[in-house]
Amino acid sequence: MRLSYRILLRKEPEGGYTVIVPSLPGCITYGETIEEAIEMAKEAIELYIESLREHGEEIPTEEGTLEYTLTIETHA
C-alpha cells in the first residue's frame, strides 16, 4: 500500500528545518538540512502510521484534500 503525504518545511532562525505533516496531527520533526528533514519526515510518518495500526485506528489520507495559498494585504 502506498500513501502520499504533503510535508511543510519551515526554515528556522537558528538553522535547520522544522517539518510538519498537516494530515497527521502532531507529526512534526526536524532536520539540519532539507535532505535530512525529508528523511526525518519519512521516518516520522512511518512510525506514526505504525502506531495507528497497532492501536487499530484509522490511517488518514489526503484524498479529497485541496490546497491553496491565500495572500492577504495588511496595514501595520
PDB file of N, CA and C in Angstrom:
ATOM      1  N   MET A   1       0.846  -1.184   0.000  1.00  0.00           N
ATOM      2  CA  MET A   1       0.000   0.000   0.000  1.00  0.00           C
ATOM      3  C   MET A   1       0.887   1.241   0.000  1.00  0.00           C
ATOM      4  N   ARG A   2       0.612   2.149  -0.904  1.00  0.00           N
ATOM      5  CA  ARG A   2       1.385   3.396  -0.999  1.00  0.00           C
ATOM      6  C   ARG A   2       0.507   4.558  -0.570  1.00  0.00           C
ATOM      7  N   LEU A   3       1.021   5.359   0.336  1.00  0.00           N
ATOM      8  CA  LEU A   3       0.333   6.557   0.786  1.00  0.00           C
ATOM      9  C   LEU A   3       1.221   7.758   0.509  1.00  0.00           C
ATOM     10  N   SER A   4       0.613   8.864   0.155  1.00  0.00           N
ATOM     11  CA  SER A   4       1.351  10.107  -0.086  1.00  0.00           C
ATOM     12  C   SER A   4       0.880  11.166   0.896  1.00  0.00           C
ATOM     13  N   TYR A   5       1.841  11.899   1.444  1.00  0.00           N
ATOM     14  CA  TYR A   5       1.526  12.975   2.374  1.00  0.00           C
ATOM     15  C   TYR A   5       2.318  14.216   2.015  1.00  0.00           C
ATOM     16  N   ARG A   6       1.655  15.380   2.087  1.00  0.00           N
ATOM     17  CA  ARG A   6       2.346  16.660   1.923  1.00  0.00           C
ATOM     18  C   ARG A   6       3.137  16.927   3.189  1.00  0.00           C
ATOM     19  N   ILE A   7       4.284  17.526   3.016  1.00  0.00           N
ATOM     20  CA  ILE A   7       5.050  17.990   4.172  1.00  0.00           C
ATOM     21  C   ILE A   7       5.361  19.465   3.966  1.00  0.00           C
ATOM     22  N   LEU A   8       5.418  20.202   5.066  1.00  0.00           N
ATOM     23  CA  LEU A   8       5.770  21.616   5.022  1.00  0.00           C
ATOM     24  C   LEU A   8       7.090  21.782   5.751  1.00  0.00           C
ATOM     25  N   LEU A   9       8.064  22.393   5.097  1.00  0.00           N
ATOM     26  CA  LEU A   9       9.366  22.643   5.707  1.00  0.00           C
ATOM     27  C   LEU A   9       9.481  24.125   6.027  1.00  0.00           C
ATOM     28  N   ARG A  10       9.793  24.422   7.268  1.00  0.00           N
ATOM     29  CA  ARG A  10       9.940  25.811   7.696  1.00  0.00           C
ATOM     30  C   ARG A  10      11.379  26.026   8.139  1.00  0.00           C
ATOM     31  N   LYS A  11      12.074  26.956   7.480  1.00  0.00           N
ATOM     32  CA  LYS A  11      13.451  27.279   7.845  1.00  0.00           C
ATOM     33  C   LYS A  11      13.441  27.972   9.202  1.00  0.00           C
ATOM     34  N   GLU A  12      14.263  27.486  10.117  1.00  0.00           N
ATOM     35  CA  GLU A  12      14.320  28.035  11.463  1.00  0.00           C
ATOM     36  C   GLU A  12      15.420  29.087  11.578  1.00  0.00           C
ATOM     37  N   PRO A  13      15.203  30.148  12.363  1.00  0.00           N
ATOM     38  CA  PRO A  13      16.192  31.221  12.502  1.00  0.00           C
ATOM     39  C   PRO A  13      17.543  30.723  13.020  1.00  0.00           C
ATOM     40  N   GLU A  14      17.511  29.702  13.889  1.00  0.00           N
ATOM     41  CA  GLU A  14      18.758  29.174  14.448  1.00  0.00           C
ATOM     42  C   GLU A  14      19.414  28.136  13.537  1.00  0.00           C
ATOM     43  N   GLY A  15      18.762  27.865  12.403  1.00  0.00           N
ATOM     44  CA  GLY A  15      19.297  26.903  11.441  1.00  0.00           C
ATOM     45  C   GLY A  15      18.445  25.654  11.389  1.00  0.00           C
ATOM     46  N   GLY A  16      18.519  24.948  10.309  1.00  0.00           N
ATOM     47  CA  GLY A  16      17.764  23.722  10.146  1.00  0.00           C
ATOM     48  C   GLY A  16      16.331  23.989   9.721  1.00  0.00           C
ATOM     49  N   TYR A  17      15.572  22.905   9.648  1.00  0.00           N
ATOM     50  CA  TYR A  17      14.205  22.963   9.145  1.00  0.00           C
ATOM     51  C   TYR A  17      13.257  22.145  10.016  1.00  0.00           C
ATOM     52  N   THR A  18      12.152  22.746  10.393  1.00  0.00           N
ATOM     53  CA  THR A  18      11.082  22.025  11.053  1.00  0.00           C
ATOM     54  C   THR A  18      10.154  21.506   9.973  1.00  0.00           C
ATOM     55  N   VAL A  19       9.723  20.255  10.124  1.00  0.00           N
ATOM     56  CA  VAL A  19       8.827  19.641   9.148  1.00  0.00           C
ATOM     57  C   VAL A  19       7.500  19.303   9.820  1.00  0.00           C
ATOM     58  N   ILE A  20       6.419  19.691   9.171  1.00  0.00           N
ATOM     59  CA  ILE A  20       5.067  19.423   9.661  1.00  0.00           C
ATOM     60  C   ILE A  20       4.343  18.589   8.598  1.00  0.00           C
ATOM     61  N   VAL A  21       3.596  17.586   9.064  1.00  0.00           N
ATOM     62  CA  VAL A  21       2.773  16.771   8.173  1.00  0.00           C
ATOM     63  C   VAL A  21       1.312  17.129   8.494  1.00  0.00           C
ATOM     64  N   PRO A  22       0.706  18.037   7.728  1.00  0.00           N
ATOM     65  CA  PRO A  22      -0.625  18.558   8.064  1.00  0.00           C
ATOM     66  C   PRO A  22      -1.711  17.495   8.248  1.00  0.00           C
ATOM     67  N   SER A  23      -1.668  16.425   7.497  1.00  0.00           N
ATOM     68  CA  SER A  23      -2.716  15.398   7.586  1.00  0.00           C
ATOM     69  C   SER A  23      -2.552  14.454   8.771  1.00  0.00           C
ATOM     70  N   LEU A  24      -1.393  14.543   9.450  1.00  0.00           N
ATOM     71  CA  LEU A  24      -1.142  13.681  10.603  1.00  0.00           C
ATOM     72  C   LEU A  24      -0.887  14.571  11.822  1.00  0.00           C
ATOM     73  N   PRO A  25      -1.938  14.917  12.555  1.00  0.00           N
ATOM     74  CA  PRO A  25      -1.802  15.841  13.686  1.00  0.00           C
ATOM     75  C   PRO A  25      -0.701  15.431  14.661  1.00  0.00           C
ATOM     76  N   GLY A  26       0.173  16.381  14.956  1.00  0.00           N
ATOM     77  CA  GLY A  26       1.261  16.127  15.894  1.00  0.00           C
ATOM     78  C   GLY A  26       2.485  15.483  15.273  1.00  0.00           C
ATOM     79  N   CYS A  27       2.436  15.194  13.982  1.00  0.00           N
ATOM     80  CA  CYS A  27       3.583  14.585  13.306  1.00  0.00           C
ATOM     81  C   CYS A  27       4.504  15.713  12.838  1.00  0.00           C
ATOM     82  N   ILE A  28       5.502  15.992  13.678  1.00  0.00           N
ATOM     83  CA  ILE A  28       6.435  17.095  13.454  1.00  0.00           C
ATOM     84  C   ILE A  28       7.838  16.577  13.698  1.00  0.00           C
ATOM     85  N   THR A  29       8.781  16.986  12.874  1.00  0.00           N
ATOM     86  CA  THR A  29      10.165  16.578  13.069  1.00  0.00           C
ATOM     87  C   THR A  29      11.082  17.710  12.628  1.00  0.00           C
ATOM     88  N   TYR A  30      12.383  17.434  12.595  1.00  0.00           N
ATOM     89  CA  TYR A  30      13.376  18.480  12.338  1.00  0.00           C
ATOM     90  C   TYR A  30      14.582  17.861  11.648  1.00  0.00           C
ATOM     91  N   GLY A  31      15.243  18.646  10.804  1.00  0.00           N
ATOM     92  CA  GLY A  31      16.493  18.226  10.187  1.00  0.00           C
ATOM     93  C   GLY A  31      17.398  19.422   9.980  1.00  0.00           C
ATOM     94  N   GLU A  32      18.691  19.192  10.040  1.00  0.00           N
ATOM     95  CA  GLU A  32      19.675  20.267   9.847  1.00  0.00           C
ATOM     96  C   GLU A  32      19.688  20.787   8.417  1.00  0.00           C
ATOM     97  N   THR A  33      19.434  19.894   7.453  1.00  0.00           N
ATOM     98  CA  THR A  33      19.397  20.265   6.032  1.00  0.00           C
ATOM     99  C   THR A  33      18.037  19.857   5.470  1.00  0.00           C
ATOM    100  N   ILE A  34      17.718  20.334   4.277  1.00  0.00           N
ATOM    101  CA  ILE A  34      16.462  19.934   3.634  1.00  0.00           C
ATOM    102  C   ILE A  34      16.427  18.426   3.439  1.00  0.00           C
ATOM    103  N   GLU A  35      17.528  17.868   2.975  1.00  0.00           N
ATOM    104  CA  GLU A  35      17.587  16.424   2.732  1.00  0.00           C
ATOM    105  C   GLU A  35      17.359  15.647   4.028  1.00  0.00           C
ATOM    106  N   GLU A  36      18.017  16.065   5.099  1.00  0.00           N
ATOM    107  CA  GLU A  36      17.852  15.389   6.384  1.00  0.00           C
ATOM    108  C   GLU A  36      16.418  15.557   6.892  1.00  0.00           C
ATOM    109  N   ALA A  37      15.858  16.739   6.729  1.00  0.00           N
ATOM    110  CA  ALA A  37      14.488  16.997   7.170  1.00  0.00           C
ATOM    111  C   ALA A  37      13.501  16.082   6.441  1.00  0.00           C
ATOM    112  N   ILE A  38      13.705  15.873   5.154  1.00  0.00           N
ATOM    113  CA  ILE A  38      12.831  14.997   4.376  1.00  0.00           C
ATOM    114  C   ILE A  38      12.969  13.555   4.854  1.00  0.00           C
ATOM    115  N   GLU A  39      14.189  13.111   5.091  1.00  0.00           N
ATOM    116  CA  GLU A  39      14.413  11.755   5.601  1.00  0.00           C
ATOM    117  C   GLU A  39      13.775  11.575   6.968  1.00  0.00           C
ATOM    118  N   MET A  40      13.899  12.577   7.815  1.00  0.00           N
ATOM    119  CA  MET A  40      13.295  12.512   9.148  1.00  0.00           C
ATOM    120  C   MET A  40      11.772  12.475   9.037  1.00  0.00           C
ATOM    121  N   ALA A  41      11.230  13.201   8.066  1.00  0.00           N
ATOM    122  CA  ALA A  41       9.779  13.198   7.851  1.00  0.00           C
ATOM    123  C   ALA A  41       9.307  11.814   7.425  1.00  0.00           C
ATOM    124  N   LYS A  42      10.043  11.160   6.528  1.00  0.00           N
ATOM    125  CA  LYS A  42       9.676   9.801   6.109  1.00  0.00           C
ATOM    126  C   LYS A  42       9.619   8.874   7.312  1.00  0.00           C
ATOM    127  N   GLU A  43      10.642   8.950   8.147  1.00  0.00           N
ATOM    128  CA  GLU A  43      10.700   8.100   9.332  1.00  0.00           C
ATOM    129  C   GLU A  43       9.544   8.423  10.292  1.00  0.00           C
ATOM    130  N   ALA A  44       9.282   9.696  10.512  1.00  0.00           N
ATOM    131  CA  ALA A  44       8.205  10.109  11.417  1.00  0.00           C
ATOM    132  C   ALA A  44       6.847   9.625  10.908  1.00  0.00           C
ATOM    133  N   ILE A  45       6.613   9.732   9.606  1.00  0.00           N
ATOM    134  CA  ILE A  45       5.348   9.277   9.016  1.00  0.00           C
ATOM    135  C   ILE A  45       5.202   7.770   9.183  1.00  0.00           C
ATOM    136  N   GLU A  46       6.266   7.026   8.899  1.00  0.00           N
ATOM    137  CA  GLU A  46       6.221   5.567   9.046  1.00  0.00           C
ATOM    138  C   GLU A  46       5.904   5.168  10.481  1.00  0.00           C
ATOM    139  N   LEU A  47       6.546   5.805  11.450  1.00  0.00           N
ATOM    140  CA  LEU A  47       6.297   5.492  12.859  1.00  0.00           C
ATOM    141  C   LEU A  47       4.886   5.886  13.279  1.00  0.00           C
ATOM    142  N   TYR A  48       4.421   7.005  12.792  1.00  0.00           N
ATOM    143  CA  TYR A  48       3.064   7.476  13.094  1.00  0.00           C
ATOM    144  C   TYR A  48       2.036   6.456  12.608  1.00  0.00           C
ATOM    145  N   ILE A  49       2.181   6.021  11.358  1.00  0.00           N
ATOM    146  CA  ILE A  49       1.244   5.060  10.777  1.00  0.00           C
ATOM    147  C   ILE A  49       1.335   3.719  11.490  1.00  0.00           C
ATOM    148  N   GLU A  50       2.539   3.299  11.836  1.00  0.00           N
ATOM    149  CA  GLU A  50       2.728   2.051  12.581  1.00  0.00           C
ATOM    150  C   GLU A  50       1.978   2.108  13.918  1.00  0.00           C
ATOM    151  N   SER A  51       2.062   3.233  14.594  1.00  0.00           N
ATOM    152  CA  SER A  51       1.370   3.407  15.869  1.00  0.00           C
ATOM    153  C   SER A  51      -0.149   3.356  15.676  1.00  0.00           C
ATOM    154  N   LEU A  52      -0.645   4.005  14.624  1.00  0.00           N
ATOM    155  CA  LEU A  52      -2.084   3.964  14.349  1.00  0.00           C
ATOM    156  C   LEU A  52      -2.546   2.525  14.129  1.00  0.00           C
ATOM    157  N   ARG A  53      -1.774   1.765  13.350  1.00  0.00           N
ATOM    158  CA  ARG A  53      -2.134   0.364  13.076  1.00  0.00           C
ATOM    159  C   ARG A  53      -2.150  -0.455  14.361  1.00  0.00           C
ATOM    160  N   GLU A  54      -1.122  -0.269  15.193  1.00  0.00           N
ATOM    161  CA  GLU A  54      -1.034  -1.022  16.448  1.00  0.00           C
ATOM    162  C   GLU A  54      -2.216  -0.747  17.362  1.00  0.00           C
ATOM    163  N   HIS A  55      -2.762   0.462  17.285  1.00  0.00           N
ATOM    164  CA  HIS A  55      -3.882   0.839  18.138  1.00  0.00           C
ATOM    165  C   HIS A  55      -5.236   0.669  17.439  1.00  0.00           C
ATOM    166  N   GLY A  56      -5.213   0.106  16.229  1.00  0.00           N
ATOM    167  CA  GLY A  56      -6.450  -0.141  15.497  1.00  0.00           C
ATOM    168  C   GLY A  56      -7.162   1.114  15.043  1.00  0.00           C
ATOM    169  N   GLU A  57      -6.400   2.192  14.879  1.00  0.00           N
ATOM    170  CA  GLU A  57      -7.002   3.467  14.469  1.00  0.00           C
ATOM    171  C   GLU A  57      -6.947   3.634  12.954  1.00  0.00           C
ATOM    172  N   GLU A  58      -7.827   4.469  12.448  1.00  0.00           N
ATOM    173  CA  GLU A  58      -7.887   4.748  11.016  1.00  0.00           C
ATOM    174  C   GLU A  58      -6.652   5.539  10.575  1.00  0.00           C
ATOM    175  N   ILE A  59      -6.147   5.207   9.396  1.00  0.00           N
ATOM    176  CA  ILE A  59      -4.988   5.907   8.854  1.00  0.00           C
ATOM    177  C   ILE A  59      -5.498   7.027   7.947  1.00  0.00           C
ATOM    178  N   PRO A  60      -5.230   8.296   8.317  1.00  0.00           N
ATOM    179  CA  PRO A  60      -5.689   9.421   7.487  1.00  0.00           C
ATOM    180  C   PRO A  60      -4.998   9.428   6.124  1.00  0.00           C
ATOM    181  N   THR A  61      -5.736   9.861   5.128  1.00  0.00           N
ATOM    182  CA  THR A  61      -5.150  10.059   3.800  1.00  0.00           C
ATOM    183  C   THR A  61      -5.407  11.502   3.391  1.00  0.00           C
ATOM    184  N   GLU A  62      -4.808  11.886   2.292  1.00  0.00           N
ATOM    185  CA  GLU A  62      -5.013  13.239   1.780  1.00  0.00           C
ATOM    186  C   GLU A  62      -6.030  13.254   0.652  1.00  0.00           C
ATOM    187  N   GLU A  63      -6.724  12.145   0.478  1.00  0.00           N
ATOM    188  CA  GLU A  63      -7.748  12.051  -0.554  1.00  0.00           C
ATOM    189  C   GLU A  63      -8.812  13.117  -0.318  1.00  0.00           C
ATOM    190  N   GLY A  64      -9.106  13.873  -1.329  1.00  0.00           N
ATOM    191  CA  GLY A  64     -10.117  14.913  -1.210  1.00  0.00           C
ATOM    192  C   GLY A  64      -9.607  16.208  -0.598  1.00  0.00           C
ATOM    193  N   THR A  65      -8.309  16.272  -0.302  1.00  0.00           N
ATOM    194  CA  THR A  65      -7.739  17.491   0.279  1.00  0.00           C
ATOM    195  C   THR A  65      -7.370  18.458  -0.844  1.00  0.00           C
ATOM    196  N   LEU A  66      -7.799  19.689  -0.690  1.00  0.00           N
ATOM    197  CA  LEU A  66      -7.440  20.736  -1.647  1.00  0.00           C
ATOM    198  C   LEU A  66      -6.429  21.660  -0.980  1.00  0.00           C
ATOM    199  N   GLU A  67      -5.528  22.204  -1.768  1.00  0.00           N
ATOM    200  CA  GLU A  67      -4.522  23.116  -1.227  1.00  0.00           C
ATOM    201  C   GLU A  67      -4.561  24.416  -2.015  1.00  0.00           C
ATOM    202  N   TYR A  68      -4.477  25.505  -1.273  1.00  0.00           N
ATOM    203  CA  TYR A  68      -4.499  26.815  -1.890  1.00  0.00           C
ATOM    204  C   TYR A  68      -3.688  27.759  -1.029  1.00  0.00           C
ATOM    205  N   THR A  69      -2.930  28.639  -1.642  1.00  0.00           N
ATOM    206  CA  THR A  69      -2.195  29.658  -0.910  1.00  0.00           C
ATOM    207  C   THR A  69      -2.955  30.957  -1.035  1.00  0.00           C
ATOM    208  N   LEU A  70      -3.268  31.535   0.103  1.00  0.00           N
ATOM    209  CA  LEU A  70      -4.028  32.789   0.152  1.00  0.00           C
ATOM    210  C   LEU A  70      -3.091  33.912   0.560  1.00  0.00           C
ATOM    211  N   THR A  71      -3.043  34.964  -0.228  1.00  0.00           N
ATOM    212  CA  THR A  71      -2.222  36.130   0.067  1.00  0.00           C
ATOM    213  C   THR A  71      -3.134  37.260   0.491  1.00  0.00           C
ATOM    214  N   ILE A  72      -2.810  37.883   1.607  1.00  0.00           N
ATOM    215  CA  ILE A  72      -3.608  38.994   2.087  1.00  0.00           C
ATOM    216  C   ILE A  72      -2.695  40.208   2.266  1.00  0.00           C
ATOM    217  N   GLU A  73      -3.272  41.364   2.194  1.00  0.00           N
ATOM    218  CA  GLU A  73      -2.529  42.594   2.402  1.00  0.00           C
ATOM    219  C   GLU A  73      -2.872  43.136   3.787  1.00  0.00           C
ATOM    220  N   THR A  74      -1.859  43.491   4.536  1.00  0.00           N
ATOM    221  CA  THR A  74      -2.104  44.048   5.869  1.00  0.00           C
ATOM    222  C   THR A  74      -1.566  45.456   5.942  1.00  0.00           C
ATOM    223  N   HIS A  75      -2.137  46.204   6.815  1.00  0.00           N
ATOM    224  CA  HIS A  75      -1.693  47.596   7.031  1.00  0.00           C
ATOM    225  C   HIS A  75      -1.250  47.711   8.481  1.00  0.00           C
ATOM    226  N   ALA A  76       0.071  47.734   8.666  1.00  0.00           N
ATOM    227  CA  ALA A  76       0.589  47.798  10.040  1.00  0.00           C
ATOM    228  C   ALA A  76       1.133  49.167  10.360  1.00  0.00           C
TER     229      ALA A  76
END
